[in-house]
Amino acid sequence: MPGSVSMLYMAMSLDGYIAGPGDGPDNPGGEGFTRLHDWFVDADGRFVRPSGPDAELYDELETFGAVLAGRRTVEQVDHWGGDHHGRPVFVPSHRPPGPSVANYPLVTYVSDGIVSAMAQAKAAAGDRYVLVHGAYTAQRALAAGVLDELQISQIPVLFGGGRRLFDVLPARLELEIVRVIDTPQATHLRYRVLR
């Protein structure tokens, strides 16, 4: 596919939560958050390449060329220590970055909006895709028409509370199913945003 495609990746409970209750700076992801990632975490809590059909998605997720992530997301993980697998990270924000970002040359804060941030991320990604993280950022990208695909790993659990992925959308959006990978740990759903 020529050019870059932007793709949101999120793991989500069946009832639509991407973070459990109590999510905040002192408790990133909230209560039960790690349950959403059990499909590729080993018994010691390390991210590992799973076996079986999950491996196809895992391998695909490793081929991104740039990241577009919300400020809340990057601050909770201290910008991945300035290195998200060696790929550049773009953060749309109207506030200047904190002092730690000066030590992270791959992290760029973009103050002139989500459209500009996505354009910069796509340019940096080349012909690979832009990995999008963060619920608020995904909602803004959808509203601006700059989010191309959604990759949702739907986990067979009901959280009953927490942070939802699609709480605020400006209008109805139609999606096309691109692929479904169904495993006992998760159903991985890939959609294309129709415009």
CSV table of N, CA and C in Angstrom, one decimal, residues 29-126:
chain,number,residue,atom,x,y,z
A,29,GLY,N,-3.7,2.6,33.8
A,29,GLY,CA,-4.5,1.5,33.4
A,29,GLY,C,-5.6,1.0,34.3
A,30,GLY,N,-5.5,1.5,35.6
A,30,GLY,CA,-6.5,1.1,36.6
A,30,GLY,C,-6.5,-0.3,37.0
A,31,GLU,N,-7.5,-0.7,37.8
A,31,GLU,CA,-7.6,-2.1,38.3
A,31,GLU,C,-7.9,-3.1,37.2
A,32,GLY,N,-7.1,-4.1,37.1
A,32,GLY,CA,-7.4,-5.2,36.2
A,32,GLY,C,-6.8,-4.9,34.8
A,33,PHE,N,-6.1,-3.8,34.6
A,33,PHE,CA,-5.6,-3.4,33.3
A,33,PHE,C,-4.8,-4.5,32.6
A,34,THR,N,-4.0,-5.2,33.3
A,34,THR,CA,-3.1,-6.2,32.6
A,34,THR,C,-3.9,-7.3,32.0
A,35,ARG,N,-5.2,-7.5,32.5
A,35,ARG,CA,-6.0,-8.6,31.9
A,35,ARG,C,-6.2,-8.3,30.4
A,36,LEU,N,-6.2,-7.1,30.0
A,36,LEU,CA,-6.4,-6.8,28.6
A,36,LEU,C,-5.3,-7.2,27.7
A,37,HIS,N,-4.1,-7.5,28.3
A,37,HIS,CA,-2.9,-7.8,27.5
A,37,HIS,C,-2.4,-9.2,27.8
A,38,ASP,N,-3.2,-10.0,28.5
A,38,ASP,CA,-2.8,-11.4,28.7
A,38,ASP,C,-2.5,-12.2,27.5
A,39,TRP,N,-3.1,-11.8,26.4
A,39,TRP,CA,-2.9,-12.6,25.1
A,39,TRP,C,-1.4,-12.6,24.7
A,40,PHE,N,-0.6,-11.6,25.1
A,40,PHE,CA,0.8,-11.6,24.7
A,40,PHE,C,1.7,-11.2,25.9
A,41,VAL,N,1.3,-11.7,27.1
A,41,VAL,CA,2.2,-11.5,28.3
A,41,VAL,C,2.4,-12.8,28.9
A,42,ASP,N,3.6,-13.1,29.3
A,42,ASP,CA,3.9,-14.4,29.9
A,42,ASP,C,3.7,-14.4,31.4
A,43,ALA,N,3.9,-15.5,32.1
A,43,ALA,CA,3.6,-15.6,33.5
A,43,ALA,C,4.4,-14.7,34.4
A,44,ASP,N,5.6,-14.2,33.8
A,44,ASP,CA,6.4,-13.2,34.5
A,44,ASP,C,6.1,-11.7,34.2
A,45,GLY,N,5.0,-11.5,33.4
A,45,GLY,CA,4.5,-10.2,33.1
A,45,GLY,C,5.3,-9.5,32.0
A,46,ARG,N,6.1,-10.3,31.2
A,46,ARG,CA,6.8,-9.8,30.1
A,46,ARG,C,6.0,-9.9,28.8
A,47,PHE,N,6.1,-8.9,27.9
A,47,PHE,CA,5.5,-9.0,26.6
A,47,PHE,C,6.3,-10.0,25.8
A,48,VAL,N,5.6,-10.9,25.2
A,48,VAL,CA,6.3,-12.0,24.4
A,48,VAL,C,5.5,-12.2,23.1
A,49,ARG,N,6.1,-12.8,22.1
A,49,ARG,CA,5.4,-13.2,20.9
A,49,ARG,C,4.6,-14.4,21.2
A,50,PRO,N,3.3,-14.3,21.1
A,50,PRO,CA,2.4,-15.5,21.3
A,50,PRO,C,2.5,-16.5,20.2
A,51,SER,N,2.0,-17.7,20.5
A,51,SER,CA,2.0,-18.7,19.4
A,51,SER,C,0.6,-18.7,18.8
A,52,GLY,N,0.5,-19.5,17.7
A,52,GLY,CA,-0.8,-19.6,17.0
A,52,GLY,C,-1.2,-18.4,16.3
A,53,PRO,N,-2.5,-18.2,16.1
A,53,PRO,CA,-3.0,-17.1,15.2
A,53,PRO,C,-2.7,-15.7,15.8
A,54,ASP,N,-2.6,-15.6,17.2
A,54,ASP,CA,-2.2,-14.3,17.8
A,54,ASP,C,-0.9,-13.8,17.3
A,55,ALA,N,0.0,-14.7,16.9
A,55,ALA,CA,1.3,-14.3,16.4
A,55,ALA,C,1.3,-13.4,15.2
A,56,GLU,N,0.3,-13.7,14.3
A,56,GLU,CA,0.2,-12.9,13.1
A,56,GLU,C,0.0,-11.4,13.4
A,57,LEU,N,-0.9,-11.1,14.3
A,57,LEU,CA,-1.2,-9.8,14.8
A,57,LEU,C,0.0,-9.2,15.5
A,58,TYR,N,0.6,-10.0,16.4
A,58,TYR,CA,1.8,-9.5,17.1
A,58,TYR,C,2.9,-9.0,16.2
A,59,ASP,N,3.2,-9.9,15.2
A,59,ASP,CA,4.2,-9.5,14.2
A,59,ASP,C,3.8,-8.3,13.4
A,60,GLU,N,2.6,-8.1,13.1
A,60,GLU,CA,2.1,-6.9,12.3
A,60,GLU,C,2.3,-5.7,13.2
A,61,LEU,N,2.0,-5.8,14.5
A,61,LEU,CA,2.1,-4.6,15.4
A,61,LEU,C,3.5,-4.2,15.5
A,62,GLU,N,4.5,-5.0,15.3
A,62,GLU,CA,5.9,-4.7,15.4
A,62,GLU,C,6.4,-4.0,14.2
A,63,THR,N,5.7,-3.8,13.1
A,63,THR,CA,6.2,-3.2,11.9
A,63,THR,C,5.8,-1.8,11.7
A,64,PHE,N,5.4,-1.1,12.7
A,64,PHE,CA,4.9,0.3,12.5
A,64,PHE,C,6.2,1.2,12.3
A,65,GLY,N,5.9,2.4,11.7
A,65,GLY,CA,7.0,3.3,11.3
A,65,GLY,C,7.1,4.5,12.2
A,66,ALA,N,5.9,4.8,12.9
A,66,ALA,CA,5.9,6.0,13.8
A,66,ALA,C,4.7,5.8,14.7
A,67,VAL,N,4.7,6.6,15.7
A,67,VAL,CA,3.6,6.6,16.7
A,67,VAL,C,3.0,7.9,16.9
A,68,LEU,N,1.7,8.0,17.0
A,68,LEU,CA,0.9,9.2,17.4
A,68,LEU,C,0.2,8.8,18.6
A,69,ALA,N,0.5,9.5,19.7
A,69,ALA,CA,-0.1,9.1,21.0
A,69,ALA,C,-0.5,10.3,21.8
A,70,GLY,N,-1.5,10.2,22.5
A,70,GLY,CA,-2.0,11.3,23.4
A,70,GLY,C,-1.1,11.6,24.5
A,71,ARG,N,-1.2,12.8,25.0
A,71,ARG,CA,-0.3,13.3,26.0
A,71,ARG,C,-0.5,12.5,27.3
A,72,ARG,N,-1.7,12.2,27.7
A,72,ARG,CA,-2.0,11.4,28.9
A,72,ARG,C,-1.3,10.0,28.8
A,73,THR,N,-1.4,9.4,27.6
A,73,THR,CA,-0.8,8.1,27.4
A,73,THR,C,0.7,8.2,27.5
A,74,VAL,N,1.3,9.1,26.8
A,74,VAL,CA,2.8,9.1,26.9
A,74,VAL,C,3.4,9.5,28.2
A,75,GLU,N,2.6,10.4,28.9
A,75,GLU,CA,3.1,10.8,30.2
A,75,GLU,C,3.0,9.7,31.3
A,76,GLN,N,2.0,8.8,31.1
A,76,GLN,CA,1.9,7.7,32.0
A,76,GLN,C,3.0,6.7,31.9
A,77,VAL,N,3.6,6.6,30.7
A,77,VAL,CA,4.7,5.7,30.5
A,77,VAL,C,6.0,6.4,30.3
A,78,ASP,N,6.1,7.7,30.7
A,78,ASP,CA,7.3,8.5,30.5
A,78,ASP,C,7.8,8.4,29.1
A,79,HIS,N,6.9,8.5,28.1
A,79,HIS,CA,7.3,8.5,26.7
A,79,HIS,C,8.1,7.3,26.3
A,80,TRP,N,7.7,6.1,27.0
A,80,TRP,CA,8.4,4.9,26.7
A,80,TRP,C,9.9,5.0,26.9
A,81,GLY,N,10.3,5.9,27.8
A,81,GLY,CA,11.8,6.2,28.0
A,81,GLY,C,12.4,6.8,26.8
A,82,GLY,N,11.6,7.4,26.0
A,82,GLY,CA,12.1,8.1,24.8
A,82,GLY,C,12.4,7.2,23.6
A,83,ASP,N,12.0,5.9,23.7
A,83,ASP,CA,12.3,5.0,22.7
A,83,ASP,C,11.2,3.9,22.6
A,84,HIS,N,10.3,4.1,21.7
A,84,HIS,CA,9.2,3.2,21.4
A,84,HIS,C,9.6,2.3,20.2
A,85,HIS,N,10.5,1.3,20.5
A,85,HIS,CA,11.1,0.4,19.5
A,85,HIS,C,11.9,1.2,18.4
A,86,GLY,N,12.4,2.3,18.8
A,86,GLY,CA,13.3,3.1,17.9
A,86,GLY,C,12.5,3.9,16.9
A,87,ARG,N,11.2,4.0,17.1
A,87,ARG,CA,10.4,4.8,16.1
A,87,ARG,C,10.1,6.2,16.7
A,88,PRO,N,9.9,7.2,15.8
A,88,PRO,CA,9.5,8.5,16.3
A,88,PRO,C,8.1,8.5,16.9
A,89,VAL,N,7.9,9.3,17.9
A,89,VAL,CA,6.7,9.5,18.6
A,89,VAL,C,6.2,10.9,18.5
A,90,PHE,N,5.0,11.1,18.0
A,90,PHE,CA,4.4,12.5,17.9
A,90,PHE,C,3.2,12.6,18.9
A,91,VAL,N,3.2,13.7,19.6
A,91,VAL,CA,2.3,13.9,20.7
A,91,VAL,C,1.5,15.3,20.4
A,92,PRO,N,0.3,15.2,20.0
A,92,PRO,CA,-0.5,16.4,19.8
A,92,PRO,C,-0.8,17.0,21.1
A,93,SER,N,-0.4,18.3,21.4
A,93,SER,CA,-0.7,18.9,22.6
A,93,SER,C,-0.6,20.4,22.5
A,94,HIS,N,-1.5,21.2,23.2
A,94,HIS,CA,-1.4,22.6,23.1
A,94,HIS,C,-0.5,23.1,24.2
A,95,ARG,N,0.0,22.3,25.1
A,95,ARG,CA,0.9,22.7,26.2
A,95,ARG,C,2.3,22.2,25.9
A,96,PRO,N,3.3,22.9,26.3
A,96,PRO,CA,4.7,22.4,26.0
A,96,PRO,C,5.0,21.2,26.8
A,97,PRO,N,5.9,20.4,26.3
A,97,PRO,CA,6.2,19.1,27.0
A,97,PRO,C,6.9,19.4,28.3
A,98,GLY,N,6.9,18.4,29.2
A,98,GLY,CA,7.6,18.4,30.4
A,98,GLY,C,9.2,18.3,30.2
A,99,PRO,N,10.0,18.6,31.2
A,99,PRO,CA,11.4,18.6,31.1
A,99,PRO,C,12.1,17.3,30.6
A,100,SER,N,11.5,16.2,31.0
A,100,SER,CA,12.1,14.9,30.6
A,100,SER,C,12.2,14.7,29.1
A,101,VAL,N,11.3,15.4,28.3
A,101,VAL,CA,11.3,15.2,26.9
A,101,VAL,C,12.5,15.7,26.2
A,102,ALA,N,13.2,16.6,26.8
A,102,ALA,CA,14.5,17.2,26.3
A,102,ALA,C,15.5,16.1,26.1
A,103,ASN,N,15.4,15.0,26.9
A,103,ASN,CA,16.3,13.9,26.8
A,103,ASN,C,15.9,12.8,25.7
A,104,TYR,N,14.7,13.0,25.1
A,104,TYR,CA,14.2,12.0,24.2
A,104,TYR,C,14.1,12.6,22.8
A,105,PRO,N,15.1,12.5,22.0
A,105,PRO,CA,15.1,13.1,20.6
A,105,PRO,C,14.1,12.5,19.7
A,106,LEU,N,13.6,11.3,19.9
A,106,LEU,CA,12.6,10.7,19.0
A,106,LEU,C,11.1,11.2,19.4
A,107,VAL,N,11.0,12.0,20.4
A,107,VAL,CA,9.6,12.4,20.8
A,107,VAL,C,9.4,13.9,20.4
A,108,THR,N,8.4,14.1,19.6
A,108,THR,CA,8.1,15.5,19.1
A,108,THR,C,6.7,15.9,19.6
A,109,TYR,N,6.6,17.0,20.3
A,109,TYR,CA,5.2,17.6,20.6
A,109,TYR,C,4.8,18.5,19.5
A,110,VAL,N,3.6,18.3,19.1
A,110,VAL,CA,3.0,19.1,17.9
A,110,VAL,C,1.9,20.0,18.5
A,111,SER,N,2.1,21.3,18.4
A,111,SER,CA,1.1,22.2,19.0
A,111,SER,C,0.0,22.7,18.0
A,112,ASP,N,0.1,22.4,16.8
A,112,ASP,CA,-0.9,23.0,15.8
A,112,ASP,C,-1.9,22.0,15.4
A,113,GLY,N,-2.3,21.0,16.2
A,113,GLY,CA,-3.4,20.2,16.0
A,113,GLY,C,-3.2,18.8,15.6
A,114,ILE,N,-4.2,18.0,15.6
A,114,ILE,CA,-4.2,16.5,15.3
A,114,ILE,C,-3.9,16.3,13.8
A,115,VAL,N,-4.4,17.1,13.0
A,115,VAL,CA,-4.2,16.9,11.5
A,115,VAL,C,-2.7,17.1,11.2
A,116,SER,N,-2.0,18.1,11.8
A,116,SER,CA,-0.6,18.4,11.6
A,116,SER,C,0.2,17.2,12.2
A,117,ALA,N,-0.2,16.8,13.4
A,117,ALA,CA,0.6,15.8,14.1
A,117,ALA,C,0.5,14.5,13.3
A,118,MET,N,-0.7,14.1,12.7
A,118,MET,CA,-0.8,12.9,11.9
A,118,MET,C,0.0,13.0,10.6
A,119,ALA,N,0.0,14.2,10.0
A,119,ALA,CA,0.7,14.4,8.8
A,119,ALA,C,2.2,14.2,9.0
A,120,GLN,N,2.7,14.7,10.1
A,120,GLN,CA,4.1,14.6,10.5
A,120,GLN,C,4.5,13.1,10.8
A,121,ALA,N,3.6,12.4,11.5
A,121,ALA,CA,3.8,11.0,11.8
A,121,ALA,C,3.8,10.2,10.5
A,122,LYS,N,2.8,10.4,9.6
A,122,LYS,CA,2.8,9.7,8.4
A,122,LYS,C,4.1,9.9,7.5
A,123,ALA,N,4.5,11.2,7.5
A,123,ALA,CA,5.7,11.5,6.8
A,123,ALA,C,6.9,10.7,7.3
A,124,ALA,N,7.0,10.6,8.7
A,124,ALA,CA,8.1,9.9,9.3
A,124,ALA,C,8.0,8.4,9.1
A,125,ALA,N,6.7,7.9,9.0
A,125,ALA,CA,6.5,6.4,8.9
A,125,ALA,C,6.9,5.9,7.5
A,126,GLY,N,6.9,6.8,6.5
A,126,GLY,CA,7.1,6.4,5.1
A,126,GLY,C,6.0,5.5,4.6
